[in-house]
Coordinates of C-alpha atoms in Angstrom, one line a residue:
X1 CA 10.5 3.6 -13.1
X2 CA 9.9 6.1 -15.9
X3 CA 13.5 6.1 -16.7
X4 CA 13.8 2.2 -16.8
X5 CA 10.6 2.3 -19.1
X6 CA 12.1 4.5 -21.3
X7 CA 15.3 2.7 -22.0
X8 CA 13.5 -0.3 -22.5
X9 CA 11.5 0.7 -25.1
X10 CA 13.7 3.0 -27.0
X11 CA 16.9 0.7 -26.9
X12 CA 16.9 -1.1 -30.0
X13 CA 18.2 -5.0 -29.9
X14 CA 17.6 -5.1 -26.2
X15 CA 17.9 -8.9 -25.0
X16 CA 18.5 -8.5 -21.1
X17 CA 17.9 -6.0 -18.2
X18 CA 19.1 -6.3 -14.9
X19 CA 17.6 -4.2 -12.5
X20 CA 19.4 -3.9 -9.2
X21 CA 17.3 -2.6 -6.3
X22 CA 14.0 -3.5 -7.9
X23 CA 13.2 -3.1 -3.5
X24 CA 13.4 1.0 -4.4
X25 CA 10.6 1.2 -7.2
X26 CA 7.9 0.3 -4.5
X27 CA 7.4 2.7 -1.5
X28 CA 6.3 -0.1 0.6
X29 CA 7.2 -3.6 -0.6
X30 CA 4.8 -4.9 2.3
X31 CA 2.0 -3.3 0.0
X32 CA 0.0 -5.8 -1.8
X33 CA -1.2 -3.2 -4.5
X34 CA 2.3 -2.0 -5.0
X35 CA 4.0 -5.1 -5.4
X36 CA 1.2 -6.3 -7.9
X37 CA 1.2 -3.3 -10.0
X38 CA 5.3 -3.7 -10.3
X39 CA 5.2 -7.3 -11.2
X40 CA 2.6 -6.6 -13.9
X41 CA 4.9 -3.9 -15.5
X42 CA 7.5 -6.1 -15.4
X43 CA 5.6 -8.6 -17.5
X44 CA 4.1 -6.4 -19.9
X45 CA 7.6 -5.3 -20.5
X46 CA 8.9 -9.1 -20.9
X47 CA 5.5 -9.9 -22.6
X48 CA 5.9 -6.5 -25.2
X49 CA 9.5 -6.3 -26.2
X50 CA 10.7 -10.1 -25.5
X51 CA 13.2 -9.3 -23.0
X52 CA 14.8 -11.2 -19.9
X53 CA 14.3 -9.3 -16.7
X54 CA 16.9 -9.9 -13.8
X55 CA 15.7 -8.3 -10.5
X56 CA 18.3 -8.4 -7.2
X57 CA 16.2 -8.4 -3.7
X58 CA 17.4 -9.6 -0.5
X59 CA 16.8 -12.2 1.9
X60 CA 15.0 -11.8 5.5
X61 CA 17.6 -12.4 7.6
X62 CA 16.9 -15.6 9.3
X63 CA 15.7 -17.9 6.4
X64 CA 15.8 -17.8 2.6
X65 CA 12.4 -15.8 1.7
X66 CA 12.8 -12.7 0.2
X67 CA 11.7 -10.0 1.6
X68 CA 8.2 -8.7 2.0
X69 CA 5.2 -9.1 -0.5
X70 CA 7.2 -7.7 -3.1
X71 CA 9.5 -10.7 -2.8
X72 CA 6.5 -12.9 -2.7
X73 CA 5.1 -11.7 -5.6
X74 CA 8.7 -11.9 -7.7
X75 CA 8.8 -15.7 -6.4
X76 CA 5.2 -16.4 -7.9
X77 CA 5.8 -15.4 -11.2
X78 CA 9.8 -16.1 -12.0
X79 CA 10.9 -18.3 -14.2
X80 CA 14.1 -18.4 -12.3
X81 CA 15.2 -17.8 -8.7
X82 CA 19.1 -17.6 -8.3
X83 CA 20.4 -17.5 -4.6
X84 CA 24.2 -15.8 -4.4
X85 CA 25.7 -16.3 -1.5
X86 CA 29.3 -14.9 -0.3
X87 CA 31.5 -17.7 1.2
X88 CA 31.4 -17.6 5.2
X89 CA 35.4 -18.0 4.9
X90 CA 36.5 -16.0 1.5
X91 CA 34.3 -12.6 0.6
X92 CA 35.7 -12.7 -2.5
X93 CA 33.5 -16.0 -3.4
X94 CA 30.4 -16.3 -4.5
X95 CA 28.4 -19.5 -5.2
X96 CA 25.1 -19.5 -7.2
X97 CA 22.2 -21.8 -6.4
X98 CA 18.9 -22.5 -8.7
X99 CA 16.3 -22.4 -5.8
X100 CA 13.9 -22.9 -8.3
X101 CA 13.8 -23.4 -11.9
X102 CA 10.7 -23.8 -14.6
X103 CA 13.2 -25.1 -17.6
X104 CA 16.5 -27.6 -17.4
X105 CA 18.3 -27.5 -14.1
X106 CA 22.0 -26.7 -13.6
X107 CA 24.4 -27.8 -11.3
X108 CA 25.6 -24.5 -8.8
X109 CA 28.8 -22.7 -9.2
X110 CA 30.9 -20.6 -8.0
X111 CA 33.0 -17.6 -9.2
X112 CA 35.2 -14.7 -8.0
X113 CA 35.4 -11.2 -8.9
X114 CA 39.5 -11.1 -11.0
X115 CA 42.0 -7.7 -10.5
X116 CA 39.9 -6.1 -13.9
X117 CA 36.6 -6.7 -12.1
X118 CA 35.5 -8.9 -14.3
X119 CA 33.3 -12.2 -12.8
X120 CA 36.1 -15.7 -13.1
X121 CA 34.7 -19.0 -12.2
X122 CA 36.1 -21.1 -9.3
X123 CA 37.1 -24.2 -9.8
X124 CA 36.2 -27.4 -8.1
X125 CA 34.4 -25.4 -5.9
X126 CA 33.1 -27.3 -2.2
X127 CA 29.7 -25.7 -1.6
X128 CA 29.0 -25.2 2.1
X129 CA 26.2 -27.3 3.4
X130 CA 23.9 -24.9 4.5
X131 CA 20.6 -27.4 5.1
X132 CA 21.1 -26.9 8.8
X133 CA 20.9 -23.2 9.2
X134 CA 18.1 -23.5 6.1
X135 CA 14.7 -21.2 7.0
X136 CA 11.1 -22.5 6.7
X137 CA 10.2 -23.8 3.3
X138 CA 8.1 -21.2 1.6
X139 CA 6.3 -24.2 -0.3
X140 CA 5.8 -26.5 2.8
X141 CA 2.4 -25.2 4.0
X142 CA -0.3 -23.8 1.7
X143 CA -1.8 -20.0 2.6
X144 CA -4.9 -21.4 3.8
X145 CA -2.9 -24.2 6.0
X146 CA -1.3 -21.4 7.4
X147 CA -4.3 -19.2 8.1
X148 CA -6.3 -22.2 9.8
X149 CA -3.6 -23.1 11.8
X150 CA -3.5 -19.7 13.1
X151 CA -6.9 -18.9 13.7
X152 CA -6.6 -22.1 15.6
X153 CA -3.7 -21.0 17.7
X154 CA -5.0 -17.5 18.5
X155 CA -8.8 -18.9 19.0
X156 CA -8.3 -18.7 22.6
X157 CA -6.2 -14.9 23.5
X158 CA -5.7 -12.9 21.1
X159 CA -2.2 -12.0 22.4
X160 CA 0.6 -15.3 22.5
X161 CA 3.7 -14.7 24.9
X162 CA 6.9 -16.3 23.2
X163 CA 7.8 -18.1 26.0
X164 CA 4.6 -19.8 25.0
X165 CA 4.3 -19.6 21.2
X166 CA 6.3 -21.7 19.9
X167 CA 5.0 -24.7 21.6
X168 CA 1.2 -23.4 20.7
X169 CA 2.7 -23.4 17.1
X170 CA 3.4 -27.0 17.4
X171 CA 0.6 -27.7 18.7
X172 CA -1.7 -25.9 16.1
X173 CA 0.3 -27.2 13.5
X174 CA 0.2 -30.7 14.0
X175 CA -3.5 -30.4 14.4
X176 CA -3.6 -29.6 10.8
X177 CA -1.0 -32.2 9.8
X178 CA 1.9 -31.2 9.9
X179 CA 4.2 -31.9 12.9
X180 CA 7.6 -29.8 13.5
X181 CA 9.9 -30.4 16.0
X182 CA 11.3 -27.5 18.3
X183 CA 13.7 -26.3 16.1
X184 CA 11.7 -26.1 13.1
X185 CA 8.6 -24.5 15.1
X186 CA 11.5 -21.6 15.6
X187 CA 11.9 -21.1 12.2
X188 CA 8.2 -21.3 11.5
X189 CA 7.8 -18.9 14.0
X190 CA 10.6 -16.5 12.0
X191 CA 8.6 -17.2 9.3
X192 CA 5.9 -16.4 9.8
X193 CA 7.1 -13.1 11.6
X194 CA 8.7 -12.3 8.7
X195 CA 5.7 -12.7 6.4
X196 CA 3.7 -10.4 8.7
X197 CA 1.5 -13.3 9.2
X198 CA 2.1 -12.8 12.9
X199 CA 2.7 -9.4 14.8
X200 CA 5.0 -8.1 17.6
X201 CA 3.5 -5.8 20.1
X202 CA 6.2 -5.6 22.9
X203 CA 6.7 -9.1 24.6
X204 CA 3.4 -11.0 22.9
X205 CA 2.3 -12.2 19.2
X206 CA -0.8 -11.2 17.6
X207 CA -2.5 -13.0 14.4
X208 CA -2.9 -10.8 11.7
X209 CA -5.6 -12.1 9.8
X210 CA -5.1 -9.9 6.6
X211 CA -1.2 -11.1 5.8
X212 CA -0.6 -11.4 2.4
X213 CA 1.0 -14.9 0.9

């Protein structure tokens, strides 16, 4: 962190960092101080010497939220949220998505890396539909949505088989207003496993009521 803080500031002209691996500045990118007091240094270094910061952090495996609060906290304050993706039937392609964008939208793209190692762009690229194998929708269901839904679920044992939680998941859900079907209830359930929002403990689920969103 120091080094990075020190090139920043003593670089003259500097327009653009990328930093890749922003997951090993933070011990713990579960930890909601941690993650909070990284996202602030990146701003006050965007905020103090006008820059562009790129950061590169994976996905959960499973669905397309980054990874822990960390990732959270990146997604809340981005301007822009870029998803490369590695063809399933070419490695050597990569296609670019705008999952979310604050200014003018752009159509995706793809490109491959050329024998110099320099990036080329593919032409008339076919995207792979990926809706069906999509995760849960970060946006979908607001935190406190989420937490009363839950409470709801876990009012009556503290400890939810899986055999039995995805059903109770439906059910808690819809009681709040929104209704999922089976296979949508499994990705809620990765979800919110994924989010910490819901804990393993050998073969049952337990709420845990201070996740961070």
């Amino acid at each position: 962190m120091k080094k990075i803080e020190e090139a920043i500031y003593e670089i003259e002209e500097l327009g653009l960092v990328i930093i890749d691996g922003i997951r090993d500045l933070a011990h713990d990118i579960n930890s909601p101080g941690e993650s909070t007091d990284l996202i602030t240094k990146l701003m006050q270094w965007t905020d103090q010497r006008r820059i562009h910061i790129h950061t590169v952090l994976h996905l959960n495996k499973g669905d397309d939220n980054t990874r822990g609060h960390l990732g959270t906290e990146l997604n809340n304050k981005a301007e822009t949220i870029l998803q490369i993706t590695k063809n399933e039937f070419d490695k050597n392609i990569s296609s670019v998505i705008a999952m979310h964008i604050r200014d003018k939208d752009f159509e995706p793209f793809a490109f491959m890396i050329n024998p110099d190692g320099l990036p080329e762009l593919v032409e008339d690229y076919q995207h792979q539909q990926t809706g069906n194998n999509k995760g849960f929708d970060y946006a979908e269901v607001s935190e406190d949505k989420h937490r009363e839904a839950l409470k709801l679920l876990f009012s009556e044992a503290a400890l939810v088989s899986y055999s039995s939680l995805i059903g109770k998941l439906q059910n808690s859900y819809a009681s709040i207003g929104h209704s999922f079907g089976i296979n949508k209830a499994k990705k809620l359930k990765t979800f919110l496993e994924n989010k910490k929002m819901i804990l393993k403990e050998d073969k049952f689920y337990k709420f845990n009521q201070d996740f961070y969103y």
